N, CA, C and O atoms as a printed pandas DataFrame, in Angstrom:
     atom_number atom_name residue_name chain_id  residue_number  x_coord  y_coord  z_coord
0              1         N          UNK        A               1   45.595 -111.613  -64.899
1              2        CA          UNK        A               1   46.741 -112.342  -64.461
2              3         C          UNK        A               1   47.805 -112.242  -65.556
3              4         O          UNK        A               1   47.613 -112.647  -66.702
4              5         N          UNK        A               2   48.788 -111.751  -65.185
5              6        CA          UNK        A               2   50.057 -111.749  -66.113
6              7         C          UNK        A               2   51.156 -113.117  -66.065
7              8         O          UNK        A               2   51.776 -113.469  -65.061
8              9         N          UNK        A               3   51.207 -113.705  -67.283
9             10        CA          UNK        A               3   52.303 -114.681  -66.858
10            11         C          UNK        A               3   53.579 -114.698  -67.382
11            12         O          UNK        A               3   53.928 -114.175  -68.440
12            13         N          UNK        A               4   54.018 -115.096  -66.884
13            14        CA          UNK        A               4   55.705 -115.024  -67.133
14            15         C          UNK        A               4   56.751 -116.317  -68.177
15            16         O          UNK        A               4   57.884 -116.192  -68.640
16            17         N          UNK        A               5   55.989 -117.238  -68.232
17            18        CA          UNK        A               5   56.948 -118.236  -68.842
18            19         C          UNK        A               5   55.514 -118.976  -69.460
19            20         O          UNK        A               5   54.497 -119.429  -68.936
20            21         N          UNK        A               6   56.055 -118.828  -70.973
21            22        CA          UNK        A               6   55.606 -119.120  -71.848
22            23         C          UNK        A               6   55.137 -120.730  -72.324
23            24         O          UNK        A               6   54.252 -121.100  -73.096
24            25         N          UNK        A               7   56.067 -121.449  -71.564
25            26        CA          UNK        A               7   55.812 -123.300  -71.360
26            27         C          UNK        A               7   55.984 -123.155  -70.063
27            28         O          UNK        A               7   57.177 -122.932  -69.857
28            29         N          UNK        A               8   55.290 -123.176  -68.955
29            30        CA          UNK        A               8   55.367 -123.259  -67.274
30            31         C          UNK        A               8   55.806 -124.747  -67.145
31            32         O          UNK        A               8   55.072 -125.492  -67.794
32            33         N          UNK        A               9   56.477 -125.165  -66.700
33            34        CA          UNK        A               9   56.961 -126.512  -66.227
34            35         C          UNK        A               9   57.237 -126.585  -64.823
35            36         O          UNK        A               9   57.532 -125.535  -64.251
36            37         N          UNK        A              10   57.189 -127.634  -64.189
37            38        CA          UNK        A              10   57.682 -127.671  -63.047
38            39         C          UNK        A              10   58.735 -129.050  -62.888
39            40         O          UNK        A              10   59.343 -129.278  -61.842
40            41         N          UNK        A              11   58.824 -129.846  -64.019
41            42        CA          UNK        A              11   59.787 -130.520  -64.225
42            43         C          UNK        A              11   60.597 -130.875  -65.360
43            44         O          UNK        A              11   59.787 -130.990  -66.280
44            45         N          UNK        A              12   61.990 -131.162  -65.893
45            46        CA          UNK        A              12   62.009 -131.475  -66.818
46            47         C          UNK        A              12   61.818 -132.761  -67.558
47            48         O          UNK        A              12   61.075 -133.572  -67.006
48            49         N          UNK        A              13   62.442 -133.161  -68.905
49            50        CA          UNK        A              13   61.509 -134.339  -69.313
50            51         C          UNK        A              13   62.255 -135.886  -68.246
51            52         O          UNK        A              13   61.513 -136.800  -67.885
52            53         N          UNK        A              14   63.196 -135.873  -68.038
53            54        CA          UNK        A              14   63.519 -136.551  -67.072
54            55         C          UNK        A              14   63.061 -136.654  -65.628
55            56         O          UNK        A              14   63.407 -137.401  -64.712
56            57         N          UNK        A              15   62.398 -135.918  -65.691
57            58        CA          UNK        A              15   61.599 -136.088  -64.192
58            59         C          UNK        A              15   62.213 -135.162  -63.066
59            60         O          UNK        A              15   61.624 -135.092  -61.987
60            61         N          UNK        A              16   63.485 -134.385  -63.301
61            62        CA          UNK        A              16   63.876 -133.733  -62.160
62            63         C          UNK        A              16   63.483 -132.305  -62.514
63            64         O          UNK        A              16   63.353 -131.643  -63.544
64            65         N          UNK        A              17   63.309 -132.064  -60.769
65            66        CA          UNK        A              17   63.171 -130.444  -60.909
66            67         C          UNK        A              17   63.557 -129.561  -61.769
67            68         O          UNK        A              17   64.680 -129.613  -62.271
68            69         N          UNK        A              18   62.631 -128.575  -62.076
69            70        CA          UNK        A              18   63.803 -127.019  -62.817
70            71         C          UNK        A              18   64.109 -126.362  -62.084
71            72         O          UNK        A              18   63.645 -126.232  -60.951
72            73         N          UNK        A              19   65.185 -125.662  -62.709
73            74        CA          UNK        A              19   65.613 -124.530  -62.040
74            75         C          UNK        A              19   65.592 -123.076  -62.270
75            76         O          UNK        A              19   64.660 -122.613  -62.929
76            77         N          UNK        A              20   66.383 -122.405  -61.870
77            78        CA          UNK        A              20   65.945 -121.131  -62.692
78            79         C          UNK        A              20   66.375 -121.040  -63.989
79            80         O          UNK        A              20   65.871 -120.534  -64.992
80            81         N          UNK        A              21   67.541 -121.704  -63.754
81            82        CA          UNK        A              21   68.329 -121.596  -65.538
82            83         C          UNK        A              21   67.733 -122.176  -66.734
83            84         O          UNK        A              21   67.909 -121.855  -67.909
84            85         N          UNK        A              22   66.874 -123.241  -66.147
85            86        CA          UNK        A              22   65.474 -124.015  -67.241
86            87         C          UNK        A              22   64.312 -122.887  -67.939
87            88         O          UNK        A              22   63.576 -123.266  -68.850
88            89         N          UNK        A              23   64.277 -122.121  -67.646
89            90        CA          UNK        A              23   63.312 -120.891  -68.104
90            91         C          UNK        A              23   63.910 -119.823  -67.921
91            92         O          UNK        A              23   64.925 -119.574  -67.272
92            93         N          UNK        A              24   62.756 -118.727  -68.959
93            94        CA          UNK        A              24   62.995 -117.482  -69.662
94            95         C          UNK        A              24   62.268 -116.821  -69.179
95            96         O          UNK        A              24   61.166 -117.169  -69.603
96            97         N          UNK        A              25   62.176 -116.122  -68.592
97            98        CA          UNK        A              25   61.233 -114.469  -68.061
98            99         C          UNK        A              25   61.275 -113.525  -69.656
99           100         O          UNK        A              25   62.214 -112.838  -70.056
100          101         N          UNK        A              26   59.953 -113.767  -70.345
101          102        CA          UNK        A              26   60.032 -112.711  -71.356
102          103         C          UNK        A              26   59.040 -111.477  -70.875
103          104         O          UNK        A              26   58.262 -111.765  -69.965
104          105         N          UNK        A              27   58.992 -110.116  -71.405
105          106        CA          UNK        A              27   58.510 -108.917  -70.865
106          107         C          UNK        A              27   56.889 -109.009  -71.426
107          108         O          UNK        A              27   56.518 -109.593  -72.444
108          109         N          UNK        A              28   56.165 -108.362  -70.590
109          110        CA          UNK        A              28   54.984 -107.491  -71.221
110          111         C          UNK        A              28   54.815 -106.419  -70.894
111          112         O          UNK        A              28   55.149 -105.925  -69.817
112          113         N          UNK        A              29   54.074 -105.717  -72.100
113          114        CA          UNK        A              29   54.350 -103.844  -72.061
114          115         C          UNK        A              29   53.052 -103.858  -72.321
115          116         O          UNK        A              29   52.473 -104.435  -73.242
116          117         N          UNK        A              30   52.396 -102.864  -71.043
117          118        CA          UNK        A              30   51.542 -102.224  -71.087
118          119         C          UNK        A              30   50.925 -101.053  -71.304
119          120         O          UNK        A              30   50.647 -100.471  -70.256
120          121         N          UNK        A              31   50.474 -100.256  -72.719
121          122        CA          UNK        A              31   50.758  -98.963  -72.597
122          123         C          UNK        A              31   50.230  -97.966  -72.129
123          124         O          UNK        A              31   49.221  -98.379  -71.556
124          125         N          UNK        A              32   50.300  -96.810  -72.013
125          126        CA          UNK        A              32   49.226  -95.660  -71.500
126          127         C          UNK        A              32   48.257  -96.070  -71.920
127          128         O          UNK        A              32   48.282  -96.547  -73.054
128          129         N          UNK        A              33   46.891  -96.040  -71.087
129          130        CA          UNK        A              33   45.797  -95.923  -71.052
130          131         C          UNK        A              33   44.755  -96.893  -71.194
131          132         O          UNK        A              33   43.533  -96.790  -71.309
132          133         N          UNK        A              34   45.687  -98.034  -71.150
133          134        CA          UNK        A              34   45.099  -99.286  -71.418
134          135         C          UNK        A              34   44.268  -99.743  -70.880
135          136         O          UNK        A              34   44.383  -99.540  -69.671
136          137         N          UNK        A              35   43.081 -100.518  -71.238
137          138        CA          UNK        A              35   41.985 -100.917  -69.766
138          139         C          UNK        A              35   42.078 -101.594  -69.770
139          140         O          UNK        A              35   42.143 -101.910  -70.958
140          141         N          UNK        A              36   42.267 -103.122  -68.685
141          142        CA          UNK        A              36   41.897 -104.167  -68.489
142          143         C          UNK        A              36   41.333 -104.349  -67.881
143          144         O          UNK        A              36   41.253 -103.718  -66.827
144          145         N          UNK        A              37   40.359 -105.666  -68.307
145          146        CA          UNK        A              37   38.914 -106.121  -67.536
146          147         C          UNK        A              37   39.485 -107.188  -66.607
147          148         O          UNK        A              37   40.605 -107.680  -66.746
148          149         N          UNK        A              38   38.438 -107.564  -65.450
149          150        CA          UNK        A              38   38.635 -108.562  -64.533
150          151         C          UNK        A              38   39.474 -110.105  -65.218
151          152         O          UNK        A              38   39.790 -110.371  -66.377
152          153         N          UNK        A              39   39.593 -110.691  -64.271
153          154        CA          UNK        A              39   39.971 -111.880  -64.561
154          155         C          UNK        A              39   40.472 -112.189  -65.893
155          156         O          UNK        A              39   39.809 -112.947  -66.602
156          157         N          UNK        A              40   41.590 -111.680  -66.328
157          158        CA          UNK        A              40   41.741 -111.354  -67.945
158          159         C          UNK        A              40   43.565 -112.331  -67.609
159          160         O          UNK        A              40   44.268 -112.053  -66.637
160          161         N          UNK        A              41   43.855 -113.152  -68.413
161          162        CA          UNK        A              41   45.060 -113.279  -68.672
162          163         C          UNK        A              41   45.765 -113.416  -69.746
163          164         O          UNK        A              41   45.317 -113.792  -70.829
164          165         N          UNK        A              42   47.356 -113.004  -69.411
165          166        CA          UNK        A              42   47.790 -111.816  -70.370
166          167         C          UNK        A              42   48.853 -112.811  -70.478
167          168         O          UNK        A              42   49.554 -113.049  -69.494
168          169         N          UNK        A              43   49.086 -113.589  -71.916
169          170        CA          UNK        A              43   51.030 -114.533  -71.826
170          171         C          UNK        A              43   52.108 -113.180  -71.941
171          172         O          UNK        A              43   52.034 -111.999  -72.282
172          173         N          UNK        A              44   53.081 -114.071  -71.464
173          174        CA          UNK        A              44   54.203 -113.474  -71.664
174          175         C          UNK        A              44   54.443 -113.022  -73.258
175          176         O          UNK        A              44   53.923 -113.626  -74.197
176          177         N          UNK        A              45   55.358 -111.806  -73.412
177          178        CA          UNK        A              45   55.597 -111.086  -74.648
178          179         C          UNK        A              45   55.222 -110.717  -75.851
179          180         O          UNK        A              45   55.697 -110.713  -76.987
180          181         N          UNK        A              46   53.708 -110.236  -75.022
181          182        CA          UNK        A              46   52.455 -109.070  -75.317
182          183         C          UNK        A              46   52.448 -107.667  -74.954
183          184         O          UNK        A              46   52.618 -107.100  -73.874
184          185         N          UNK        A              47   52.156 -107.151  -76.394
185          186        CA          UNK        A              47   52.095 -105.673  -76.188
186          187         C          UNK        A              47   51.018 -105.347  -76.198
187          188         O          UNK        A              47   50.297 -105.942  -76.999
188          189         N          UNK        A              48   50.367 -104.227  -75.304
189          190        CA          UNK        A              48   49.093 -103.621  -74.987
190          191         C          UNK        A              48   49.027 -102.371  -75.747
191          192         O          UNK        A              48   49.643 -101.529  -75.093
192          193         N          UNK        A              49   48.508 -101.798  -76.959
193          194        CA          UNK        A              49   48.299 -100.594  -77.018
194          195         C          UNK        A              49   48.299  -99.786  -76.134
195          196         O          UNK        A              49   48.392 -100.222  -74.987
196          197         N          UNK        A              50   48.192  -98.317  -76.352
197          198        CA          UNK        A              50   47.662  -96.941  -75.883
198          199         C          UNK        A              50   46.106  -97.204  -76.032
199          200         O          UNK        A              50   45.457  -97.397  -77.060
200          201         N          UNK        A              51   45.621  -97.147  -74.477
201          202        CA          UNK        A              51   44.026  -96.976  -74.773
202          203         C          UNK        A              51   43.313  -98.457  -75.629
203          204         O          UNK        A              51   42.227  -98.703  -76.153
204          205         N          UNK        A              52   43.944  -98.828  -75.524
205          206        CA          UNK        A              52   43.303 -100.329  -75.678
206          207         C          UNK        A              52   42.643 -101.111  -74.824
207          208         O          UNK        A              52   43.285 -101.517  -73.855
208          209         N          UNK        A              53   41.391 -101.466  -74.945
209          210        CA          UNK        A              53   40.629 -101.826  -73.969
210          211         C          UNK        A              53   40.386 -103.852  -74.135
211          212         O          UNK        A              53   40.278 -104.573  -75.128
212          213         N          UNK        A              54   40.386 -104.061  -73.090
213          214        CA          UNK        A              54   40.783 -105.925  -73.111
214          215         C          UNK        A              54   39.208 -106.416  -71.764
215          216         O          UNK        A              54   39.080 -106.223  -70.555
216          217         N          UNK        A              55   38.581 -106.882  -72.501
217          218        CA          UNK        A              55   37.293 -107.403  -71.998
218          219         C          UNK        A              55   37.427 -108.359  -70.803
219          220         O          UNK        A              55   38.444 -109.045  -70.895
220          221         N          UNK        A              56   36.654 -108.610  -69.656
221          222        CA          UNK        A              56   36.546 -109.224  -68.775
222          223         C          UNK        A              56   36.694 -110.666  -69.473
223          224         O          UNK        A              56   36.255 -110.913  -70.596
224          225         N          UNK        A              57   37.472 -111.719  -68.532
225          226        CA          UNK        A              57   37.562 -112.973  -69.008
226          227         C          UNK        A              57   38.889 -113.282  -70.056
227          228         O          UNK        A              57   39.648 -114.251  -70.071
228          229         N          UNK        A              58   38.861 -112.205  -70.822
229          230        CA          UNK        A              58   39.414 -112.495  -72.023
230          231         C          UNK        A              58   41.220 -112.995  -71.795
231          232         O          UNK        A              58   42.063 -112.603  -70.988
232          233         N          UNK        A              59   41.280 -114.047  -72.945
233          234        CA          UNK        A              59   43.029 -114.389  -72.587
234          235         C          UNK        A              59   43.619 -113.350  -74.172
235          236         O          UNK        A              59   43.215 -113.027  -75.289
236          237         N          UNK        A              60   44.670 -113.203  -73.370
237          238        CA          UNK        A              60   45.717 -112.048  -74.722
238          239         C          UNK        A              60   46.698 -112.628  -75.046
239          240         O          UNK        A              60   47.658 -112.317  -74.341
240          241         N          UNK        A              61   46.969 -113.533  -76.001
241          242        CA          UNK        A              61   47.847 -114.218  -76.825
242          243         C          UNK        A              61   48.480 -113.353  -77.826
243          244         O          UNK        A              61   49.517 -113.902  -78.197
244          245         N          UNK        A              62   48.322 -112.403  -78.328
245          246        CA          UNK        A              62   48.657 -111.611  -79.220
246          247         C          UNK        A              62   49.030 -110.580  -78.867
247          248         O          UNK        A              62   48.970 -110.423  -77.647
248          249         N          UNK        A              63   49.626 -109.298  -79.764
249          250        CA          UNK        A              63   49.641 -107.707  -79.263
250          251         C          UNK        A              63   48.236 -107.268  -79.720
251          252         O          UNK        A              63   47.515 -107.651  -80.641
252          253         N          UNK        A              64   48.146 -106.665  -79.101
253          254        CA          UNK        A              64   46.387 -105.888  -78.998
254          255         C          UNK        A              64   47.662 -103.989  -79.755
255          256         O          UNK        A              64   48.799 -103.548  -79.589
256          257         N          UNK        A              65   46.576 -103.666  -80.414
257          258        CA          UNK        A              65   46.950 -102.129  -81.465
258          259         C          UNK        A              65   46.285 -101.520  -80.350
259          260         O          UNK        A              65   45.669 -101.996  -79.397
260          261         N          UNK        A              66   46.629 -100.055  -80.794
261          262        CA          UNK        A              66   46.819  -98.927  -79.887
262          263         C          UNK        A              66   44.998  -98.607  -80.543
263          264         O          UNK        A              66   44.782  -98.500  -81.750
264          265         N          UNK        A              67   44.372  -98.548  -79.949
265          266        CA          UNK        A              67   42.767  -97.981  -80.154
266          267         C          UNK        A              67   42.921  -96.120  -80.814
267          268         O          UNK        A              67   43.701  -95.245  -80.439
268          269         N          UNK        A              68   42.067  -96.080  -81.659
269          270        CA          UNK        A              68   42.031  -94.676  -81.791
270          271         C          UNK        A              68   41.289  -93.477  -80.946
271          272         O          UNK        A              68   40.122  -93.863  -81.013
272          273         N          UNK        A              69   41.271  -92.653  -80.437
273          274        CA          UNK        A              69   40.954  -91.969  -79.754
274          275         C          UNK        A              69   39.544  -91.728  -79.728
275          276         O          UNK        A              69   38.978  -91.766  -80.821
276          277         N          UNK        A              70   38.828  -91.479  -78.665
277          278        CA          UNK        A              70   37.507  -91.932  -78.856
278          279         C          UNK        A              70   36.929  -90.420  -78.121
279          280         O          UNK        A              70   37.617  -90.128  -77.143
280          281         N          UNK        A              71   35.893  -89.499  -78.389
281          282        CA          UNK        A              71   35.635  -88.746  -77.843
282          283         C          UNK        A              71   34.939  -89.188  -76.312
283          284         O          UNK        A              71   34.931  -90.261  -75.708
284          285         N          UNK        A              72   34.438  -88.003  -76.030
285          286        CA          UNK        A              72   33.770  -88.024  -74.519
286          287         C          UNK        A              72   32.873  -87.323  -74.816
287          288         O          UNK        A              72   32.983  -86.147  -74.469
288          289         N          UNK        A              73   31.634  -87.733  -75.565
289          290        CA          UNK        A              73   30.423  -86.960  -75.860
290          291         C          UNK        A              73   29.970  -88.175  -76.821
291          292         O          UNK        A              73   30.638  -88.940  -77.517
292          293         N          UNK        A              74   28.569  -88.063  -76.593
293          294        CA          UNK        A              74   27.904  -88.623  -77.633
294          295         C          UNK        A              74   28.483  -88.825  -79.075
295          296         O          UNK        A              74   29.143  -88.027  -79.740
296          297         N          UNK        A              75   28.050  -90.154  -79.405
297          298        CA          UNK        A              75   29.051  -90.459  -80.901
298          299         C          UNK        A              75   27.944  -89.559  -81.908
299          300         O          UNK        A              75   26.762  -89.268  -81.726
300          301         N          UNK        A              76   28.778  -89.299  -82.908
301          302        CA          UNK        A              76   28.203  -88.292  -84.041
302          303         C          UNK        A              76   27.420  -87.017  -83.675
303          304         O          UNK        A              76   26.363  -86.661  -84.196
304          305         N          UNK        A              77   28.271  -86.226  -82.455
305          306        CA          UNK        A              77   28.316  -85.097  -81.916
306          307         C          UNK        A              77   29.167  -84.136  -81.604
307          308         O          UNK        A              77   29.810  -84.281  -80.564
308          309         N          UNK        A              78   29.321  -83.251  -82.205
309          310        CA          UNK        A              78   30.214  -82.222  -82.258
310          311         C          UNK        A              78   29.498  -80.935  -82.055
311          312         O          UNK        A              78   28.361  -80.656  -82.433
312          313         N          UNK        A              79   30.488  -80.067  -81.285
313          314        CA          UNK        A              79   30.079  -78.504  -80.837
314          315         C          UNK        A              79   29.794  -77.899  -82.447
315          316         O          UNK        A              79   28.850  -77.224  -82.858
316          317         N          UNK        A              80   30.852  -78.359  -83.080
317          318        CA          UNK        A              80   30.876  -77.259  -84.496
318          319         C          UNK        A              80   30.433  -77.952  -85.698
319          320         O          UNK        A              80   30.625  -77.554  -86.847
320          321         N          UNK        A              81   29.867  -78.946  -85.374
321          322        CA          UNK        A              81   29.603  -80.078  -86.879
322          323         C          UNK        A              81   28.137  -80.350  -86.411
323          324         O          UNK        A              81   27.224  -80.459  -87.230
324          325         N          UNK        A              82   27.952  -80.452  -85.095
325          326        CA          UNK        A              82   26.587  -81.317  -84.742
326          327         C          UNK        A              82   25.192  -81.020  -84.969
327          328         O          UNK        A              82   25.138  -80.146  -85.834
328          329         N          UNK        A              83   24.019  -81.363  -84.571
329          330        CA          UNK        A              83   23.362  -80.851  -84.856
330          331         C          UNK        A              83   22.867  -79.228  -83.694
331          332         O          UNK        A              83   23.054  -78.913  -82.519
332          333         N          UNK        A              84   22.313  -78.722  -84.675
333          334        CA          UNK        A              84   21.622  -77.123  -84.223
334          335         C          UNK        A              84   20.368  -77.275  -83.318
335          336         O          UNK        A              84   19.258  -77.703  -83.636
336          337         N          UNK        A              85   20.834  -76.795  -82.041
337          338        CA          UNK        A              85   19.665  -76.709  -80.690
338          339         C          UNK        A              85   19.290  -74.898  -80.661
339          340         O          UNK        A              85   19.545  -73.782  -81.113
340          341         N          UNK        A              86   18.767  -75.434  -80.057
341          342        CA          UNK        A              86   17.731  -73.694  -79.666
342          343         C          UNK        A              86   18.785  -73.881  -78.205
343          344         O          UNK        A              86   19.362  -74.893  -77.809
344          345         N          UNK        A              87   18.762  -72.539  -77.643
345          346        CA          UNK        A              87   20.171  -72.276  -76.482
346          347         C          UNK        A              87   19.383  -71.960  -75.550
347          348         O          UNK        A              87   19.851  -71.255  -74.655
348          349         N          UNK        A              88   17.780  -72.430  -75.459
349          350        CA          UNK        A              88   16.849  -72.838  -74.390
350          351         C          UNK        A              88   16.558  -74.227  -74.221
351          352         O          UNK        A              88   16.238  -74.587  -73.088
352          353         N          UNK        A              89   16.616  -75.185  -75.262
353          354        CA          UNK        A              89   16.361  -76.649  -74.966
354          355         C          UNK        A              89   17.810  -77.436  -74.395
355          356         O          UNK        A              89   19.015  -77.501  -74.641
356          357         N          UNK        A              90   16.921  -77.898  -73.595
357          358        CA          UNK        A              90   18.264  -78.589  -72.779
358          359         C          UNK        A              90   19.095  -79.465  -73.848
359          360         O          UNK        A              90   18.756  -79.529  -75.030
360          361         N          UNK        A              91   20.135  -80.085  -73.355
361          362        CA          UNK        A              91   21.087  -81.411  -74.114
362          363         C          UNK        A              91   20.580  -82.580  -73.321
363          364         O          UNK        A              91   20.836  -82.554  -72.118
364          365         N          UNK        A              92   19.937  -83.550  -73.769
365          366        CA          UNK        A              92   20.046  -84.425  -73.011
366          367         C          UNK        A              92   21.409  -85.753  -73.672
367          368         O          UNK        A              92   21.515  -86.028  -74.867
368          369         N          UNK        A              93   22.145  -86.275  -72.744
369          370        CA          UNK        A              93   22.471  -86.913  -73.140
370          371         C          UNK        A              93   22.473  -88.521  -72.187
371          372         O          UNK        A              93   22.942  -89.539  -72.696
């Protein structure tokens, strides 16, 4: 859930309605690649990294940093660094 106004009111301290001119619409930026989990809410004028991942439940009060790039293979595995297979035993991963 994304929200928009940072003190939500629905009245002022006198008791009468607000209006629109009583509140501020501030932005949130979401960036490439970002994941968000279920039921997650996000305040107003929060920045989401690149590839930043935001856990189910979780509230985002802050800017969340851009995550560093994460391979797509087993961690501490590399074609040219990793370890040495015979090119008959399978990979399991």
């Amino acid at each position: 859930m994304f929200t928009n106004d940072r003190l939500p009111r629905a009245t002022n301290l006198d008791g009468s309605a607000q209006s629109e001119a009583d509140w501020t619409v501030e932005p949130t930026l979401v960036k490439k690649g970002a994941s968000i989990g279920s039921n997650v809410t996000i305040t107003p004028g929060v920045t989401i990294g690149e590839r930043a991942l935001i856990g189910a439940g979780a509230v985002v009060t802050r800017d969340i940093p851009t995550s560093p790039s994460l391979p797509a293979c087993r961690p501490a595995w590399s074609e040219t660094h990793g370890p040495q297979r015979q090119a008959d035993s399978p990979l399991i991963v």
